[in-house]
Tab-separated table of C-alpha atoms in Angstrom:
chain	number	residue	atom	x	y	z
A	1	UNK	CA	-17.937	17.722	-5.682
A	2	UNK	CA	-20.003	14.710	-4.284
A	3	UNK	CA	-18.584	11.699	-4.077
A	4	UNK	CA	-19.917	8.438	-5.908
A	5	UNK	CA	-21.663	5.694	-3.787
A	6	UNK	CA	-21.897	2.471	-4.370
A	7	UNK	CA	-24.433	0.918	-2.313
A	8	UNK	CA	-24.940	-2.241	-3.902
A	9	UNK	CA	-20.957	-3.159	-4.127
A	10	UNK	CA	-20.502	-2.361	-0.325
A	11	UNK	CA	-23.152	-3.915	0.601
A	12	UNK	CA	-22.291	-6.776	-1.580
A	13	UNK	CA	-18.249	-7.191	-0.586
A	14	UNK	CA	-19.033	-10.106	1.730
A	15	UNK	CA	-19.568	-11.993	-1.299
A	16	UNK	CA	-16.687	-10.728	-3.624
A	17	UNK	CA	-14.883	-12.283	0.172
A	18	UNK	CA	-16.231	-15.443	0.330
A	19	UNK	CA	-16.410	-16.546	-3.302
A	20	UNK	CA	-12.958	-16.849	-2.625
A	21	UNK	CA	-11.066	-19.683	-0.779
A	22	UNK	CA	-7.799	-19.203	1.047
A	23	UNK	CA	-6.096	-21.954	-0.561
A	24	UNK	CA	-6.095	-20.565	-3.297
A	25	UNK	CA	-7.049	-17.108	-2.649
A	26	UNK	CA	-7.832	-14.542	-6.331
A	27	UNK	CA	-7.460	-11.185	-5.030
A	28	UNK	CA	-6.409	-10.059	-8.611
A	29	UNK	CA	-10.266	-11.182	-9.694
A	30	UNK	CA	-12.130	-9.749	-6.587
A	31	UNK	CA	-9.834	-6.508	-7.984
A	32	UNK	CA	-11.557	-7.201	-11.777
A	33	UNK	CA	-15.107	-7.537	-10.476
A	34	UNK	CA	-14.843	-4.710	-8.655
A	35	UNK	CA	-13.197	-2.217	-10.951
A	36	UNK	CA	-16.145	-2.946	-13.393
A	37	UNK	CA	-18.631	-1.428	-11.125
A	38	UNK	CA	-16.856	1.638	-10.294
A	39	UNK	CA	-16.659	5.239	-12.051
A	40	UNK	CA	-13.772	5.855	-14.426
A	41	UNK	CA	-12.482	8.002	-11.615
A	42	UNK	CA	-12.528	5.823	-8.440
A	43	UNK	CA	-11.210	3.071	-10.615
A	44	UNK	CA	-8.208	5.163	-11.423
A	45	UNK	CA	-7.935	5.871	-7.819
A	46	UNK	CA	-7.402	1.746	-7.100
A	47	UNK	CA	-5.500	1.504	-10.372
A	48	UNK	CA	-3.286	4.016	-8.473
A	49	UNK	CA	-3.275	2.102	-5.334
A	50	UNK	CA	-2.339	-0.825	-6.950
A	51	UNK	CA	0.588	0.890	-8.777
A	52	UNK	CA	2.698	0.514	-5.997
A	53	UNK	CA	2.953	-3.479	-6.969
A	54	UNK	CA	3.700	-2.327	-10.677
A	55	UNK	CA	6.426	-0.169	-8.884
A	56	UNK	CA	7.966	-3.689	-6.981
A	57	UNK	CA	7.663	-5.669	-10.462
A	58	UNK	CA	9.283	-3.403	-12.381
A	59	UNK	CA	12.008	-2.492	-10.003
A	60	UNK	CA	12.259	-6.175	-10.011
A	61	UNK	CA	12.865	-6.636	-13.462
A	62	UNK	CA	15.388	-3.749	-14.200
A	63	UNK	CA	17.434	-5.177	-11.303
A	64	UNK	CA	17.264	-8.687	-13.547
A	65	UNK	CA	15.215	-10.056	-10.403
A	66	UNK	CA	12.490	-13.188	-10.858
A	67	UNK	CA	10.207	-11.842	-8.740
A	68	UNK	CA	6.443	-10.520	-9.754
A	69	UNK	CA	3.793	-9.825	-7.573
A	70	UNK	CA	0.094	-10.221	-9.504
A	71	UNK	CA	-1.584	-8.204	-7.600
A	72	UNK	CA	-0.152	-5.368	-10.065
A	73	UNK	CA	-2.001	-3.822	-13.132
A	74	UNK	CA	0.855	-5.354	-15.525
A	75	UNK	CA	1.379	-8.637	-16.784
A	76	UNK	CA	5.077	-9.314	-16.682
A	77	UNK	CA	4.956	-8.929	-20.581
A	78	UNK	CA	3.980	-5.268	-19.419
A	79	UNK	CA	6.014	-4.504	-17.032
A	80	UNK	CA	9.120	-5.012	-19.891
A	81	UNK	CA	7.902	-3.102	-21.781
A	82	UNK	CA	7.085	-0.221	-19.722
A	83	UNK	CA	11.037	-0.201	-19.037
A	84	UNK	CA	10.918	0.998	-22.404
A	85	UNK	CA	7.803	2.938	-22.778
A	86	UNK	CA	6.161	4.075	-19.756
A	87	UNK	CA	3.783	6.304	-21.343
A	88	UNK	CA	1.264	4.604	-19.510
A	89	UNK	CA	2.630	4.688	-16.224
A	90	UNK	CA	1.560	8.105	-13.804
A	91	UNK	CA	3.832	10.743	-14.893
A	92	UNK	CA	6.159	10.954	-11.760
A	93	UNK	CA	6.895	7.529	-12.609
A	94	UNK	CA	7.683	7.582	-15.941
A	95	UNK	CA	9.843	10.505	-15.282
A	96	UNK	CA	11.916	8.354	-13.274
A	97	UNK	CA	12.304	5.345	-15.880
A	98	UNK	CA	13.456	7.755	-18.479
A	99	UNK	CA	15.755	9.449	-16.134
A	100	UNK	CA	17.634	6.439	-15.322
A	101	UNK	CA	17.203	4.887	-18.900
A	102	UNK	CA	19.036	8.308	-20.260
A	103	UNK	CA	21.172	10.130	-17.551
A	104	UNK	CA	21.575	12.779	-19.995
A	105	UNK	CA	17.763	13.245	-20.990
A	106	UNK	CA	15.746	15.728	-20.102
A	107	UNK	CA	13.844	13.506	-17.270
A	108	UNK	CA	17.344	13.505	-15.555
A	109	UNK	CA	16.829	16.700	-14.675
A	110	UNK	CA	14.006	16.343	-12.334
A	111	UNK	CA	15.236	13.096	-10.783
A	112	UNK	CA	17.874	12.472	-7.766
A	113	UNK	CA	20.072	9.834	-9.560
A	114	UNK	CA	22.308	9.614	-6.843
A	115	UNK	CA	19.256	7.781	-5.016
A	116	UNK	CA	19.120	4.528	-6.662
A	117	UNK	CA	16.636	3.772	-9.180
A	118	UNK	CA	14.014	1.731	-6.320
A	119	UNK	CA	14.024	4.732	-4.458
A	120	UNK	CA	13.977	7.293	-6.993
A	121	UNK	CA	10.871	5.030	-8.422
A	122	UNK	CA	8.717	4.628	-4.996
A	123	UNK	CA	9.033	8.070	-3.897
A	124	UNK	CA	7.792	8.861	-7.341
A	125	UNK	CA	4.803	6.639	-6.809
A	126	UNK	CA	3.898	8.518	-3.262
A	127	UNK	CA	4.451	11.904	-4.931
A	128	UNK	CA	1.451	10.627	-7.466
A	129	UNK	CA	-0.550	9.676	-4.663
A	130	UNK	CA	-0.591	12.824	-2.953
A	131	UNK	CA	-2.140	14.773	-6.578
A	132	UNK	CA	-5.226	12.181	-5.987
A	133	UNK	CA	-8.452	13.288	-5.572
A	134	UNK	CA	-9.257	10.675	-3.602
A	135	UNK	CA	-8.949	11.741	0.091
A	136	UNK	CA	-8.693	7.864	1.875
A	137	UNK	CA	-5.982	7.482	-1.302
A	138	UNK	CA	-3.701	10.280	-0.262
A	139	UNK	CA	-3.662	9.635	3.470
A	140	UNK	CA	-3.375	5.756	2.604
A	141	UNK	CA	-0.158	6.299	0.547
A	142	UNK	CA	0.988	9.236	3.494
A	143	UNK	CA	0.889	6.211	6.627
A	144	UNK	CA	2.150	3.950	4.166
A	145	UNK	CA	5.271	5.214	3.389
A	146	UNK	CA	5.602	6.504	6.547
A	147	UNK	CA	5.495	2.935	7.911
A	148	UNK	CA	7.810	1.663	5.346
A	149	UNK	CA	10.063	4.437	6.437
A	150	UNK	CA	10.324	3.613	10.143
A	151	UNK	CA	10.742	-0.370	9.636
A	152	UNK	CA	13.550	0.647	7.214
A	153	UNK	CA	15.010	2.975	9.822
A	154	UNK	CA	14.764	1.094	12.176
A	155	UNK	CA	16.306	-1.861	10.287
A	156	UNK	CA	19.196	0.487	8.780
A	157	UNK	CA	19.906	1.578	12.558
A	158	UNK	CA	20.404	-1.708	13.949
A	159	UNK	CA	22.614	-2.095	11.243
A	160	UNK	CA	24.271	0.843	11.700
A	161	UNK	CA	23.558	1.976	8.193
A	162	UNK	CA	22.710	5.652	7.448
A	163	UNK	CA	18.947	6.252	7.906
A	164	UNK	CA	18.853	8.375	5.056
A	165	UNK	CA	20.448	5.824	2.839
A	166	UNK	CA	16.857	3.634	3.181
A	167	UNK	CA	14.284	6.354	3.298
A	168	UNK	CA	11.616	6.926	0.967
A	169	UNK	CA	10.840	10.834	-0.057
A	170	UNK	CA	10.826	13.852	2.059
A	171	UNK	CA	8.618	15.457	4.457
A	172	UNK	CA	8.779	16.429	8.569
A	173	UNK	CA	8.875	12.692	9.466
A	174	UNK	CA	11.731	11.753	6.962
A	175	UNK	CA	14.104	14.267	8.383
A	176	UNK	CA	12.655	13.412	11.715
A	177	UNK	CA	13.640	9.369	11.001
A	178	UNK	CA	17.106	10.635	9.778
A	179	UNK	CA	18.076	13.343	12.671
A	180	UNK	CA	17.011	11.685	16.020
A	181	UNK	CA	19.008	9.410	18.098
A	182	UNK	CA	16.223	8.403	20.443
A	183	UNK	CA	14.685	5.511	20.169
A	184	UNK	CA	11.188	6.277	19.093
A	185	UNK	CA	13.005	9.082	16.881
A	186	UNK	CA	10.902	11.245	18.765
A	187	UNK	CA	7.970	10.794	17.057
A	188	UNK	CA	5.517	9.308	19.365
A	189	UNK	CA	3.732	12.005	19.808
A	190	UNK	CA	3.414	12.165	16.239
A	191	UNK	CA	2.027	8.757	15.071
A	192	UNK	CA	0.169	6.496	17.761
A	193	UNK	CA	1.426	3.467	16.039
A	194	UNK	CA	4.891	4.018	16.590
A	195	UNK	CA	5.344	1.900	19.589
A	196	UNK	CA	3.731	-0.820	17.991
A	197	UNK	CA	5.842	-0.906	15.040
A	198	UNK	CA	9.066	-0.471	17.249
A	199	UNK	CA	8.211	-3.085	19.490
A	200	UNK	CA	7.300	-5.650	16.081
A	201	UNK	CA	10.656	-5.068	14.615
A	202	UNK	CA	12.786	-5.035	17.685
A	203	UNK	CA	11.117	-7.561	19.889
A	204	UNK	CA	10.034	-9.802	18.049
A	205	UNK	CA	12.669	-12.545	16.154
A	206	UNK	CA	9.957	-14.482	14.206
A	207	UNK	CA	10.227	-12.641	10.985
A	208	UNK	CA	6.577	-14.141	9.794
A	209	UNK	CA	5.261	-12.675	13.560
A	210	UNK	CA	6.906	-9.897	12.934
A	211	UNK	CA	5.327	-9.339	9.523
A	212	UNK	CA	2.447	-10.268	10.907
A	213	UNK	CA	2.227	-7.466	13.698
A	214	UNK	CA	3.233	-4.682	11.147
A	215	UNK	CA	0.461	-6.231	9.479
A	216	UNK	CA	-2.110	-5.568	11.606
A	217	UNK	CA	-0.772	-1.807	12.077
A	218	UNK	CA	-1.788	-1.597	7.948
A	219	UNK	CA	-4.864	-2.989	8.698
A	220	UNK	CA	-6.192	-1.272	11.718
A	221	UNK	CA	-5.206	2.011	9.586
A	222	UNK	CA	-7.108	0.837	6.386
A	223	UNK	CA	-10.033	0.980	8.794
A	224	UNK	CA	-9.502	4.000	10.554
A	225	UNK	CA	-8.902	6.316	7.650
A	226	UNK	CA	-12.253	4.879	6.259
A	227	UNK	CA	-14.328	5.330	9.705
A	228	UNK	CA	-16.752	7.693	8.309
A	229	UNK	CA	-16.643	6.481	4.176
A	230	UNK	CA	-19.789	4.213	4.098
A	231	UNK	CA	-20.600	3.364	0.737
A	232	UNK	CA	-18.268	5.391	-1.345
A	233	UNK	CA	-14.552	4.546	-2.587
A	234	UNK	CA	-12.954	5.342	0.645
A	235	UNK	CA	-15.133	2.459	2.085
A	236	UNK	CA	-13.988	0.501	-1.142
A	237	UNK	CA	-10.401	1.282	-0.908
A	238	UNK	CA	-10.158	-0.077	2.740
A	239	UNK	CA	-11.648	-3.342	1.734
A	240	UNK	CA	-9.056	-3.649	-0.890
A	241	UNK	CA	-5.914	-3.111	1.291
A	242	UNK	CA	-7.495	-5.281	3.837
A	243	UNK	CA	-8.162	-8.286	0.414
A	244	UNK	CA	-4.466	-7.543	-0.276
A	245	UNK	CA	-2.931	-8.358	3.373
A	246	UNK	CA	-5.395	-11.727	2.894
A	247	UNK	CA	-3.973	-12.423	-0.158
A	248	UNK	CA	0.065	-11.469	1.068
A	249	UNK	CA	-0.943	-14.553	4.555
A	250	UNK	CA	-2.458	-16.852	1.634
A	251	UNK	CA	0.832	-17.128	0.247
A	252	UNK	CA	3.181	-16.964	3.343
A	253	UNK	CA	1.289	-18.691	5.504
A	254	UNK	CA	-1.790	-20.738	5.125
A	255	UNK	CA	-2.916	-20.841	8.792
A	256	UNK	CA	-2.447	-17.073	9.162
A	257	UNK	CA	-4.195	-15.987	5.976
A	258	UNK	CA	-7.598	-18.199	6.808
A	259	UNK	CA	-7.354	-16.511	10.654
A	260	UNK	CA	-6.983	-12.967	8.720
A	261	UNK	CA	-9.215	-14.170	6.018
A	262	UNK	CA	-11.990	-14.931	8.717
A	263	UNK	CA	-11.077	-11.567	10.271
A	264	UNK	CA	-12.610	-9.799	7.309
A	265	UNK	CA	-15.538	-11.721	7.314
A	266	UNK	CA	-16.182	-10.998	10.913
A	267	UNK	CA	-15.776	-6.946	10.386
A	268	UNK	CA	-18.019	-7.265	7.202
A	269	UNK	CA	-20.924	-8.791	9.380
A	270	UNK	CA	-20.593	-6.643	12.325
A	271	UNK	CA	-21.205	-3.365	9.979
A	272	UNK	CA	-24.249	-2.084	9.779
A	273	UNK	CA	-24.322	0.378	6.885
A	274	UNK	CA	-27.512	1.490	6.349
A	275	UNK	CA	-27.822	3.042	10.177
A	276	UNK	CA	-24.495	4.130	9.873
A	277	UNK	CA	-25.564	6.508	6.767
């Protein structure tokens, strides 16, 4: 099946960019605008994306945290109620608030409880991501939890905390996280960002540099996984991680999120799309 392009929306995401300010940066609007122009199923596809922030909120909420993140589809009068009803939520998901609402239910059945709620609910979200159609959407959500994997690894390690106490999900590079004892747990090889997420984590005792470097690992991803999706949702979905890192520096640190911020203006000039096509 042929994918939808939107040439008028890439071409136009300079704009969605730089009607906004840092100082007060709307990444939640630039999200609105944008879902409006897309088909019913790309805009499930950064619906889906964006369900990870539903995931934090509500895991926030059950554990009788504050926190909310706005960047998520819910309002916070949403995400309480989906504690009770997630009928709306992708299935995997909702599975996994039922489970733990009734430990006797039928959802129990098909969930680890012995996991935790957070992590039964995350690797939920990835399992979701993986039945996408959408190809940048699936390998997205893959390096994503693969990088949340190795920071928490490599955190739980230092700590001398079980590995498999802090992973997310299965898979080759799970078991590889929670079985090695060397200190690139043998995966560079594997993933050519390894050493720079090793080196942000254990060299580096500024925890906003540090954030900052693991960052920049997201973000040179975003763009590579979209090298060749010009005008289509890939290309649209890359844009959006790279608004949400903008908007995640807005809020932690004003002088980093403009220098980010101007970062994405600078790759939006320097592409030429139509030759490119």
């Amino acid at each position: 099946m042929f994918e939808k392009n939107y040439y008028s929306l890439v071409a136009g995401l300079k704009e969605y960019a730089l009607d906004s300010d840092t100082k007060g940066f709307d990444a939640a609007q630039i999200v609105g605008e944008i879902l409006e122009e897309l088909s019913s199923k790309d805009a499930a596809a950064v619906r889906l994306l964006y369900g990870y922030y539903d995931c934090e909120n509500i895991a926030a909420a059950r554990g009788g945290r504050a926190a909310y993140n706005p960047l998520g589809n819910l309002s916070q009068e949403e995400v309480a109620e989906a504690l009770k009803n997630p009928a709306g939520l992708p299935a995997e998901v909702a599975c996994v608030i039922r489970a733990f609402a009734d430990p006797e239910g039928e959802d129990a059945e098909e969930v680890d409880l012995t996991r935790g709620f957070e992590t039964a609910l995350f690797a939920a979200y990835y399992r979701a991501c993986e039945r996408s159609s959408c190809r940048f959407l699936r390998e997205w959500s893959e390096f994503d939890r693969t990088l949340r994997n190795i920071t928490a690894a490599l955190a739980a390690r230092a700590a001398q905390r079980p590995v498999e106490s802090v992973t997310v999900g299965g898979g080759d590079v799970a078991e590889q996280l929670q079985r090695s004892s060397s200190a690139d747990f043998g995966l560079r090889g594997e993933l050519p960002y390894i050493d720079a997420v090793i080196a942000a984590v254990n060299d580096e005792t500024n925890m906003l540099e540090k954030e900052r470097k693991i960052d920049m690992v997201r973000w040179d991803m975003a763009g590579e996984l979209a090298a060749f999706d010009y005008f289509n949702i890939g290309a649209v979905l890359s844009y959006l991680v790279k608004i949400n890192i903008v908007a995640r520096w807005s809020a932690l640190d004003a002088k980093r999120g403009r220098e980010i911020f101007e970062r994405l203006l600078a790759e939006l000039d320097g592409k030429d799309l139509i030759n490119k096509q």
